[in-house]
Amino acid sequence: MKVSRRVKPLNLNPDRLFPAEPTVRGIARDLYSEVANLPIISPHGHTDPRWFAENDSFGNAADLLLVPDHYLLRMLYSQGISMDALGVPRLGQDTAADPREAWRLLANNFHLFRGTPSRMWLDWVFAEVFKLDVLLSAETSDFYYDTITEQLQQDAFRPRSLFEQFNIELIATTESPIDTLEHHAAIRASGWGGRVITAYRPDTVVDPGFEGFRSNLARFSELTGEDALDYDGYLAAHRKRRAFFARMGATSTDHGHPTAATADLTETEARALFARITSEQVTPEDAELFRAHMLTVMAGMSLEDGLVMQIHPGAFRNHNPWLFETYGRDKGADIPLATDYVRALQPLLTRYGNETALTIILFTLDETSYSRELAPLAGHYPALKLGPSWWFHDSPEGMRRFRQQVTETAGFYNTVGFNDDTRAFLSIPARHDLARRMDCGFLAQLVAEHRMEEWEAAQLAHDLAYGLAKKAYKL
Amino acid sequence: MKVSRRVKPLNLNPDRLFPAEPTVRGIARDLYSEVANLPIISPHGHTDPRWFAENDSFGNAADLLLVPDHYLLRMLYSQGISMDALGVPRLGQDTAADPREAWRLLANNFHLFRGTPSRMWLDWVFAEVFKLDVLLSAETSDFYYDTITEQLQQDAFRPRSLFEQFNIELIATTESPIDTLEHHAAIRASGWGGRVITAYRPDTVVDPGFEGFRSNLARFSELTGEDALDYDGYLAAHRKRRAFFARMGATSTDHGHPTAATADLTETEARALFARITSEQVTPEDAELFRAHMLTVMAGMSLEDGLVMQIHPGAFRNHNPWLFETYGRDKGADIPLATDYVRALQPLLTRYGNETALTIILFTLDETSYSRELAPLAGHYPALKLGPSWWFHDSPEGMRRFRQQVTETAGFYNTVGFNDDTRAFLSIPARHDLARRMDCGFLAQLVAEHRMEEWEAAQLAHDLAYGLAKKAYKL
Amino acid sequence: MKVSRRVKPLNLNPDRLFPAEPTVRGIARDLYSEVANLPIISPHGHTDPRWFAENDSFGNAADLLLVPDHYLLRMLYSQGISMDALGVPRLGQDTAADPREAWRLLANNFHLFRGTPSRMWLDWVFAEVFKLDVLLSAETSDFYYDTITEQLQQDAFRPRSLFEQFNIELIATTESPIDTLEHHAAIRASGWGGRVITAYRPDTVVDPGFEGFRSNLARFSELTGEDALDYDGYLAAHRKRRAFFARMGATSTDHGHPTAATADLTETEARALFARITSEQVTPEDAELFRAHMLTVMAGMSLEDGLVMQIHPGAFRNHNPWLFETYGRDKGADIPLATDYVRALQPLLTRYGNETALTIILFTLDETSYSRELAPLAGHYPALKLGPSWWFHDSPEGMRRFRQQVTETAGFYNTVGFNDDTRAFLSIPARHDLARRMDCGFLAQLVAEHRMEEWEAAQLAHDLAYGLAKKAYKL
């Protein structure tokens, strides 16, 4: 493009994210050089399997990079920019803003992202995927929009091609038990070599507060031939769908509850509760108790079928009622809550915590639990491991706090490597690269302070970037 | 003075508070050099408007710098020094300790403040305002007392002169609705050019637990000509006083509640509650509910009249009953509490959170809410911004934690620059300087780690030191 | 030993734990050089007085260093290694694993401890006490086992000799009121010059939930000649045993409650409660209230007899029921809980917080309380001081967070130096050395950032390593 004085270059510094002190930086650089090009293991995320099944073009810059990204939407919205203007359609409406105009809003307000991981992820995508060498700004908005949109029409930018260029060894998506997994089946039938697997996320049929819970159970019955409105049938339906998911590659389940509460009800209690939560009116207490009970039931099934269990608690979903009613879920209005694990998990752990054949991976949005609760729990119970710093904490400072607050009590080997947890497919390499850099920087500091030998740090850098994820998720 | 071997020099190192690593320090120094001399915007604080109205001498060293400073009182008291000896008068008594003797207690125990912001603020005042070049200690106590007290008698050390020397562009004080604002009126009438404005702090007439609540309401009626014991009259009285405060320069309100609870009652519920809280006996639950409801009402009035709303929750006031009964408020016995924002603010945010014309600035004494609650909330709701690290956290490490824990989710532009929040007038430049240095150090680290470009950091340093406060507070 | 290529050297770098930046490191080194060889004051811990009374050999490597160390057991157990294999006997059984085989499990899994303080403590013991110069690993396991076990048979490795070599000026153990203190008596009668004192830990007779509470009270009666099932007799029994403990050197009491709850009951309420908690069935609420009341009673007795009071709240003991029933207490299954101090301590503080003759030392497992609650409380109440970062937080990062979050509000002089709090006798010098290094590193950073003068840091380094513990614990 024609470069004006207000246009700034876009450079990804090879030392980015490494500590500034030269000795530490030198060690970090050495550690990173050994792991920078390892294949990507993405054991938990939200990419759409349809992309890999159909391998269509991703469309235009805004529809790919802006509209589906709740990190971007939330920040722009917080500064007074409407969802409408950003191209987010209102529920029940098809019309949305012109994508070029929406993109201009991102470009004009790109300074809002200074110091955020979104900025680092996007800059990586712009520089590495689209070979852009100027910074996004009002001046470069159209140039960006056109350059990206044009490239997206090329074969090299289709999903499968990018998957291969990104050196992805495996990616897991997340589906509901009432999903048919047709795209996964299509991927497998296609002969394409990319390894895309599913994960079993039963919130739709476990959480009585989920939209359409009762119709979800009806669908659950249809898909399994079981009567999912009967407790025995309901459990049998889970077993059947878990087995089906496992045949479609799943090695894990995922549970996105508002709290970490678990319960271990008797058969009689469970049956009575199930009758109540499948009735017309469900109390919040019963809904919570049923979710709690089902975590323990799911852990039992994991012990049977070997699926790794992930628990992602602690989000107040849809905190903004007007936004939710107008635009739906996942627009940036989910807010973390203080989350107890010690008392909440005790029923499940009393039943299954000593099982060495079981793996439960815990995540948190409440960083205060790292050193107080999660590291002590994972540093004791054989069944527990800790997932990486998650969502709002999937960031340089968030990762640093995670390692600083977890390692001394849980060590590195009760953690499971990195999850990108994203639907922003193009940013996946950026996210893994960021995690690798931060882990190498953390290890380098330990080496420089003579708290670890460099050969140990090199082993760990490899484990954190690759080995632990494969092992923990049985990949 | 005659310098003995035990007397140590007092130096303010030009690189103080910058990170030690030479590259980072160099960047910090460059950034700071551009903002060091910007005018001071002090949009929230507790200086006494009488000072600027009457422009009298500040008196002696102890009465100016020790007795009113709860940071100093609390630390000395914690080490067994009595309030009496420090010159704090008992309620209902006039006699206080000899100020020179009180000052000696500070001097003899100055080592207690090592590593605290009080030490840095005081050293700045001693060196920059009073040109002292030896450290405060037992040996230099009387020299200090005399030097400071003598200078305070000079015209150059009167309030208005210091205001000008300090390069203060604007300072806001905080007054109750039942304050007549006579000093503000006098300042305006005086022809002096210093810009001193008020802020509307209605706790005296909003908090049923406030000392003299019912008599405050009587006074509220008198001042407004409304019947403030009737709900409609009460709301009308607020509107009138808010308008009066706005005419006296106010651009903001301030709410110092024990919790962040908000409620959005119906008219009927509100009237019934108002009847209860204006009766003889008020339950703690009703008091809390009324405060909660009034935050939402005040937000609604802010949307009408444009006053920025500040919420300062989370202090357990007067934790030490004996101290409170003997010496009164603000003696260092207020203790922070764990504070929920996510559920507490939802009623208000559901009503007004999406209003782009409203600004609500949140503060916290509970640092765990930075990354878990406040940054996610401010990074979503258009009406919310985050105030700087407050009170106990108005300190180098406190500021660093604030930026580290807030920025990645809320960015810089959902924050509002620095507040000194102080009645210690002479320390105001020291406090702003400390904040500017810490912000430049934080930005310098981002630049050195290639997480931000230096030209972006330079813009941000200016915004954090000056621009954001002006904009957020509509100054 | 024969060194294979897979055997790595063991070196303790003289700069270990100091910040990497050369200027800061140089200052840290200078500060440390002045405190490295100060005698060890160990005012709180769990060594067995029998060791010093009988001065027998410590046995073999596994029985000394592995089986009693809950830090090691928990980490190995968390990775699927059974307590049986580690040599932990089941309750009621004598047989345990072969210690050499148990040691091999530690050796084979030593990588699990990378980045943990256990690794640093053990490496110090191996290098400094046993003069080993290769790293523990599968290859060196038997060499380690034999080398350590052989040396333990030598006189130089008996408890008293190590006590002297370790330059321990004083060590406090912790005993229950129903302990006879016979070993302490024997130490005193022996003529040996090592100063070993006890501390009064009354949980066995204060906590109605303690195993054998009622039989403990019977024993309490026997030992004191008081009727400890009568409230007056119970209080008199405490007074007598406290006096006896003080005669056996005790300068402190210690209280390990699940929460920090305190209460200040009337005589009538207390008598009624005492009747309930000494009956057959005790409710959890009554048990909690009695513990709470007794903290206030104990504070009152401390004001009488001068014993320093330590409060260690916030552990959920024996979180894993199967493990507890099978192997008993202290196997690594105690988990921290979120802990309130502000409201919980108010009854006690209202009664005794302003007493300058009383010292109460608070500990926490909930780091969120450092800046929010503990520093503000200790920075105000004359009776309060803060214990060092404890248990899971007795670690480099834990200590750094403690200083960073406490100092700006409470200063250094409301803290009490270091506690090793350990039964791992051989690691005591390693633990104190680690604390001294971390404190010197913290101070060095303050000096390098010109937030403190170097001569002040030198005074503080000495106080933190030695002086504050002696003073706070009246030693």
Tab-separated table of C-alpha atoms in Angstrom, chain A residues 121-423:
chain	number	residue	atom	x	y	z
A	121	TRP	CA	-2.903	-12.822	18.441
A	122	LEU	CA	-4.227	-10.545	15.698
A	123	ASP	CA	-0.836	-9.085	14.851
A	124	TRP	CA	0.487	-12.615	14.461
A	125	VAL	CA	-2.381	-13.543	12.132
A	126	PHE	CA	-1.902	-10.373	10.106
A	127	ALA	CA	1.856	-10.785	9.789
A	128	GLU	CA	2.258	-14.538	9.554
A	129	VAL	CA	-0.891	-15.680	7.766
A	130	PHE	CA	-1.616	-12.665	5.572
A	131	LYS	CA	1.931	-11.289	5.290
A	132	LEU	CA	0.854	-7.772	6.189
A	133	ASP	CA	3.695	-5.480	7.160
A	134	VAL	CA	1.849	-2.370	8.303
A	135	LEU	CA	-0.132	-1.947	11.483
A	136	LEU	CA	-3.920	-1.985	11.422
A	137	SER	CA	-5.282	1.556	11.778
A	138	ALA	CA	-7.839	3.888	10.258
A	139	GLU	CA	-5.429	4.517	7.388
A	140	THR	CA	-4.868	0.864	6.622
A	141	SER	CA	-8.353	-0.473	7.284
A	142	ASP	CA	-9.474	-0.906	3.704
A	143	PHE	CA	-6.103	-2.171	2.617
A	144	TYR	CA	-6.348	-4.786	5.350
A	145	TYR	CA	-9.920	-5.685	4.506
A	146	ASP	CA	-9.151	-6.172	0.835
A	147	THR	CA	-5.868	-7.964	1.327
A	148	ILE	CA	-7.303	-10.425	3.808
A	149	THR	CA	-10.546	-10.991	1.961
A	150	GLU	CA	-8.765	-11.598	-1.327
A	151	GLN	CA	-6.368	-14.084	0.177
A	152	LEU	CA	-9.230	-15.925	1.848
A	153	GLN	CA	-10.548	-16.788	-1.600
A	154	GLN	CA	-7.353	-18.682	-2.406
A	155	ASP	CA	-7.025	-22.427	-1.872
A	156	ALA	CA	-4.051	-21.975	0.407
A	157	PHE	CA	-6.318	-20.199	2.891
A	158	ARG	CA	-9.004	-22.849	3.064
A	159	PRO	CA	-9.392	-24.668	6.395
A	160	ARG	CA	-7.555	-27.874	5.533
A	161	SER	CA	-4.667	-26.084	3.947
A	162	LEU	CA	-4.236	-23.795	6.939
A	163	PHE	CA	-4.525	-26.787	9.277
A	164	GLU	CA	-1.548	-28.329	7.498
A	165	GLN	CA	0.455	-25.123	7.285
A	166	PHE	CA	-0.123	-24.574	10.997
A	167	ASN	CA	1.533	-27.936	11.732
A	168	ILE	CA	-1.457	-29.106	13.740
A	169	GLU	CA	-1.003	-32.713	14.790
A	170	LEU	CA	-4.440	-32.922	16.349
A	171	ILE	CA	-7.362	-30.668	17.100
A	172	ALA	CA	-10.353	-31.439	19.288
A	173	THR	CA	-13.694	-29.716	18.809
A	174	THR	CA	-16.505	-29.738	21.351
A	175	GLU	CA	-19.969	-31.104	20.654
A	176	SER	CA	-23.167	-31.755	22.520
A	177	PRO	CA	-24.539	-35.304	22.946
A	178	ILE	CA	-27.415	-34.279	20.699
A	179	ASP	CA	-25.085	-33.302	17.890
A	180	THR	CA	-25.008	-35.905	15.142
A	181	LEU	CA	-21.277	-35.474	14.540
A	182	GLU	CA	-22.024	-35.512	10.845
A	183	HIS	CA	-19.098	-33.211	10.090
A	184	HIS	CA	-16.731	-35.446	11.974
A	185	ALA	CA	-18.067	-38.385	10.037
A	186	ALA	CA	-17.568	-36.479	6.808
A	187	ILE	CA	-13.992	-35.599	7.713
A	188	ARG	CA	-13.243	-39.248	8.407
A	189	ALA	CA	-14.948	-40.344	5.204
A	190	SER	CA	-13.107	-37.758	3.135
A	191	GLY	CA	-9.737	-39.413	3.202
A	192	TRP	CA	-8.108	-36.152	4.328
A	193	GLY	CA	-5.312	-36.844	6.781
A	194	GLY	CA	-5.938	-34.039	9.277
A	195	ARG	CA	-6.774	-35.414	12.714
A	196	VAL	CA	-9.912	-33.669	13.993
A	197	ILE	CA	-11.643	-35.290	16.959
A	198	THR	CA	-14.659	-34.408	19.044
A	199	ALA	CA	-15.193	-34.024	22.811
A	200	TYR	CA	-18.342	-34.857	24.773
A	201	ARG	CA	-19.916	-31.734	26.257
A	202	PRO	CA	-23.204	-32.756	27.832
A	203	ASP	CA	-24.307	-29.415	29.357
A	204	THR	CA	-27.305	-29.312	26.999
A	205	VAL	CA	-28.715	-32.461	28.599
A	206	VAL	CA	-27.170	-32.162	32.090
A	207	ASP	CA	-27.998	-28.583	33.002
A	208	PRO	CA	-31.730	-28.134	33.680
A	209	GLY	CA	-31.185	-24.403	33.174
A	210	PHE	CA	-29.927	-24.805	29.619
A	211	GLU	CA	-32.150	-23.354	26.899
A	212	GLY	CA	-34.450	-26.076	25.628
A	213	PHE	CA	-33.419	-28.643	28.226
A	214	ARG	CA	-36.567	-30.729	27.917
A	215	SER	CA	-36.555	-30.722	24.136
A	216	ASN	CA	-32.865	-31.583	24.298
A	217	LEU	CA	-33.775	-34.643	26.335
A	218	ALA	CA	-36.361	-35.597	23.732
A	219	ARG	CA	-33.704	-35.371	21.045
A	220	PHE	CA	-31.352	-37.322	23.318
A	221	SER	CA	-33.946	-40.094	23.416
A	222	GLU	CA	-34.370	-40.094	19.638
A	223	LEU	CA	-30.659	-40.332	18.958
A	224	THR	CA	-30.087	-43.170	21.402
A	225	GLY	CA	-33.285	-45.174	21.333
A	226	GLU	CA	-33.418	-44.783	25.106
A	227	ASP	CA	-36.065	-43.022	27.157
A	228	ALA	CA	-34.009	-40.120	28.433
A	229	LEU	CA	-36.906	-38.909	30.575
A	230	ASP	CA	-36.437	-42.022	32.704
A	231	TYR	CA	-33.340	-41.989	34.936
A	232	ASP	CA	-32.082	-45.400	33.821
A	233	GLY	CA	-32.719	-44.546	30.209
A	234	TYR	CA	-31.014	-41.198	30.706
A	235	LEU	CA	-27.859	-42.835	32.018
A	236	ALA	CA	-27.959	-45.439	29.283
A	237	ALA	CA	-28.284	-42.660	26.712
A	238	HIS	CA	-25.147	-41.019	28.089
A	239	ARG	CA	-23.268	-44.299	27.886
A	240	LYS	CA	-24.320	-44.812	24.272
A	241	ARG	CA	-23.424	-41.312	23.166
A	242	ARG	CA	-20.102	-41.365	25.035
A	243	ALA	CA	-19.266	-44.592	23.207
A	244	PHE	CA	-20.289	-43.004	19.893
A	245	PHE	CA	-18.206	-39.908	20.609
A	246	ALA	CA	-15.253	-42.124	21.490
A	247	ARG	CA	-15.631	-43.887	18.147
A	248	MET	CA	-15.486	-40.441	16.537
A	249	GLY	CA	-12.159	-39.881	18.219
A	250	ALA	CA	-13.172	-38.271	21.494
A	251	THR	CA	-10.769	-38.841	24.359
A	252	SER	CA	-12.405	-36.382	26.716
A	253	THR	CA	-15.582	-34.906	28.110
A	254	ASP	CA	-16.111	-31.274	29.081
A	255	HIS	CA	-18.388	-29.755	31.712
A	256	GLY	CA	-19.071	-26.023	31.809
A	257	HIS	CA	-20.923	-25.573	35.074
A	258	PRO	CA	-21.573	-22.309	36.918
A	259	THR	CA	-19.916	-23.738	40.045
A	260	ALA	CA	-17.663	-26.674	40.856
A	261	ALA	CA	-20.307	-28.249	43.093
A	262	THR	CA	-20.405	-32.044	43.102
A	263	ALA	CA	-22.710	-34.423	44.910
A	264	ASP	CA	-22.885	-38.152	45.338
A	265	LEU	CA	-26.565	-39.009	45.766
A	266	THR	CA	-28.014	-42.388	46.560
A	267	GLU	CA	-29.975	-44.166	43.831
A	268	THR	CA	-33.190	-43.198	45.544
A	269	GLU	CA	-32.242	-39.556	45.923
A	270	ALA	CA	-31.052	-39.411	42.345
A	271	ARG	CA	-34.253	-40.868	40.952
A	272	ALA	CA	-36.394	-38.452	42.941
A	273	LEU	CA	-34.255	-35.512	41.850
A	274	PHE	CA	-34.372	-36.601	38.225
A	275	ALA	CA	-38.155	-36.685	38.377
A	276	ARG	CA	-38.161	-33.130	39.667
A	277	ILE	CA	-35.697	-31.676	37.170
A	278	THR	CA	-37.537	-33.198	34.231
A	279	SER	CA	-40.820	-31.666	35.335
A	280	GLU	CA	-42.157	-28.334	34.086
A	281	GLN	CA	-40.850	-26.233	36.953
A	282	VAL	CA	-37.293	-26.690	38.188
A	283	THR	CA	-35.942	-24.852	41.210
A	284	PRO	CA	-32.438	-23.372	40.997
A	285	GLU	CA	-31.438	-25.558	43.967
A	286	ASP	CA	-32.532	-28.726	42.207
A	287	ALA	CA	-30.817	-27.660	39.007
A	288	GLU	CA	-27.584	-27.072	40.914
A	289	LEU	CA	-27.875	-30.374	42.753
A	290	PHE	CA	-28.504	-32.277	39.553
A	291	ARG	CA	-25.481	-30.739	37.837
A	292	ALA	CA	-23.477	-31.558	40.958
A	293	HIS	CA	-24.657	-35.150	41.021
A	294	MET	CA	-24.025	-35.612	37.326
A	295	LEU	CA	-20.372	-34.561	37.664
A	296	THR	CA	-19.897	-37.519	39.955
A	297	VAL	CA	-21.867	-39.789	37.640
A	298	MET	CA	-19.792	-38.625	34.694
A	299	ALA	CA	-16.578	-39.293	36.645
A	300	GLY	CA	-17.831	-42.837	37.225
A	301	MET	CA	-18.497	-43.275	33.516
A	302	SER	CA	-15.028	-41.922	32.753
A	303	LEU	CA	-13.580	-44.565	34.974
A	304	GLU	CA	-15.490	-47.116	32.874
A	305	ASP	CA	-14.780	-45.818	29.389
A	306	GLY	CA	-11.490	-43.991	29.873
A	307	LEU	CA	-12.606	-40.552	28.690
A	308	VAL	CA	-10.655	-37.752	30.377
A	309	MET	CA	-12.968	-35.413	32.263
A	310	GLN	CA	-12.625	-31.620	32.020
A	311	ILE	CA	-14.412	-29.282	34.440
A	312	HIS	CA	-14.692	-25.611	33.453
A	313	PRO	CA	-16.607	-23.904	36.271
A	314	GLY	CA	-17.101	-20.398	37.488
A	315	ALA	CA	-18.667	-18.252	34.743
A	316	PHE	CA	-21.791	-16.174	35.285
A	317	ARG	CA	-23.134	-16.639	31.762
A	318	ASN	CA	-25.090	-13.887	30.053
A	319	HIS	CA	-24.705	-11.298	32.795
A	320	ASN	CA	-26.298	-8.656	30.556
A	321	PRO	CA	-29.947	-9.642	29.993
A	322	TRP	CA	-30.688	-7.100	27.270
A	323	LEU	CA	-27.657	-8.124	25.269
A	324	PHE	CA	-28.496	-11.794	25.656
A	325	GLU	CA	-32.089	-11.320	24.560
A	326	THR	CA	-31.082	-9.167	21.621
A	327	TYR	CA	-27.952	-10.884	20.296
A	328	GLY	CA	-27.730	-14.247	22.081
A	329	ARG	CA	-24.845	-16.035	23.782
A	330	ASP	CA	-21.117	-15.541	23.591
A	331	LYS	CA	-20.973	-11.818	22.956
A	332	GLY	CA	-18.553	-11.034	25.766
A	333	ALA	CA	-20.978	-10.728	28.673
A	334	ASP	CA	-19.907	-13.802	30.632
A	335	ILE	CA	-18.258	-12.778	33.897
A	336	PRO	CA	-16.173	-14.936	36.271
A	337	LEU	CA	-17.291	-15.648	39.802
A	338	ALA	CA	-15.420	-16.455	42.983
A	339	THR	CA	-15.313	-20.240	42.909
A	340	ASP	CA	-14.860	-22.731	45.729
A	341	TYR	CA	-13.226	-26.042	44.898
A	342	VAL	CA	-12.269	-27.499	48.262
A	343	ARG	CA	-15.711	-28.163	49.625
A	344	ALA	CA	-17.399	-28.306	46.229
A	345	LEU	CA	-15.314	-31.161	44.855
A	346	GLN	CA	-15.171	-33.214	48.022
A	347	PRO	CA	-18.133	-35.513	47.266
A	348	LEU	CA	-16.708	-36.460	43.873
A	349	LEU	CA	-13.162	-36.786	45.205
A	350	THR	CA	-14.264	-38.905	48.144
A	351	ARG	CA	-15.786	-41.314	45.677
A	352	TYR	CA	-13.210	-41.239	42.874
A	353	GLY	CA	-10.275	-39.025	43.819
A	354	ASN	CA	-7.949	-41.899	44.656
A	355	GLU	CA	-8.458	-43.623	41.306
A	356	THR	CA	-5.184	-43.635	39.423
A	357	ALA	CA	-6.932	-44.669	36.206
A	358	LEU	CA	-9.087	-41.541	36.182
A	359	THR	CA	-8.022	-38.110	34.930
A	360	ILE	CA	-10.024	-35.015	35.846
A	361	ILE	CA	-8.673	-31.732	34.513
A	362	LEU	CA	-9.740	-28.642	36.439
A	363	PHE	CA	-9.892	-25.114	35.079
A	364	THR	CA	-10.641	-21.870	36.864
A	365	LEU	CA	-11.537	-18.267	36.164
A	366	ASP	CA	-10.784	-17.414	39.784
A	367	GLU	CA	-7.025	-17.046	40.073
A	368	THR	CA	-7.222	-16.940	43.864
A	369	SER	CA	-7.825	-20.691	43.780
A	370	TYR	CA	-4.467	-21.458	42.106
A	371	SER	CA	-2.281	-21.433	45.185
A	372	ARG	CA	-4.978	-21.827	47.817
A	373	GLU	CA	-7.025	-24.701	46.423
A	374	LEU	CA	-6.156	-26.105	43.029
A	375	ALA	CA	-2.432	-26.686	43.459
A	376	PRO	CA	-2.927	-28.344	46.874
A	377	LEU	CA	-5.725	-30.547	45.493
A	378	ALA	CA	-3.880	-31.532	42.319
A	379	GLY	CA	-0.708	-32.021	44.353
A	380	HIS	CA	-2.483	-34.678	46.354
A	381	TYR	CA	-5.278	-36.496	44.494
A	382	PRO	CA	-4.126	-38.981	41.853
A	383	ALA	CA	-7.201	-38.313	39.730
A	384	LEU	CA	-6.687	-34.537	39.464
A	385	LYS	CA	-4.673	-32.436	37.049
A	386	LEU	CA	-4.779	-28.693	36.369
A	387	GLY	CA	-5.702	-27.209	33.051
A	388	PRO	CA	-3.806	-24.126	31.875
A	389	SER	CA	-4.735	-20.545	32.675
A	390	TRP	CA	-8.069	-20.101	30.982
A	391	TRP	CA	-10.078	-17.555	28.953
A	392	PHE	CA	-9.463	-14.137	30.537
A	393	HIS	CA	-6.211	-15.561	31.905
A	394	ASP	CA	-5.021	-17.008	28.592
A	395	SER	CA	-2.559	-14.140	28.384
A	396	PRO	CA	1.082	-13.373	29.194
A	397	GLU	CA	0.478	-12.120	32.722
A	398	GLY	CA	-2.192	-14.746	33.301
A	399	MET	CA	0.196	-17.531	32.328
A	400	ARG	CA	2.938	-16.090	34.479
A	401	ARG	CA	0.645	-15.980	37.494
A	402	PHE	CA	-0.475	-19.543	36.818
A	403	ARG	CA	3.072	-20.898	36.828
A	404	GLN	CA	4.148	-18.740	39.772
A	405	GLN	CA	1.197	-19.742	41.904
A	406	VAL	CA	0.793	-23.383	40.926
A	407	THR	CA	4.267	-24.805	40.426
A	408	GLU	CA	5.684	-24.750	43.926
A	409	THR	CA	2.850	-26.900	45.272
A	410	ALA	CA	1.659	-28.964	42.304
A	411	GLY	CA	4.875	-29.085	40.293
A	412	PHE	CA	4.808	-29.066	36.499
A	413	TYR	CA	3.699	-32.667	36.100
A	414	ASN	CA	0.251	-32.144	37.585
A	415	THR	CA	-0.454	-29.680	34.783
A	416	VAL	CA	-1.444	-30.641	31.248
A	417	GLY	CA	0.216	-28.259	28.816
A	418	PHE	CA	-1.641	-25.647	26.827
A	419	ASN	CA	-5.240	-25.437	25.555
A	420	ASP	CA	-6.126	-22.768	23.026
A	421	ASP	CA	-9.858	-23.163	23.798
A	422	THR	CA	-10.761	-21.072	20.798
A	423	ARG	CA	-13.029	-20.856	17.781
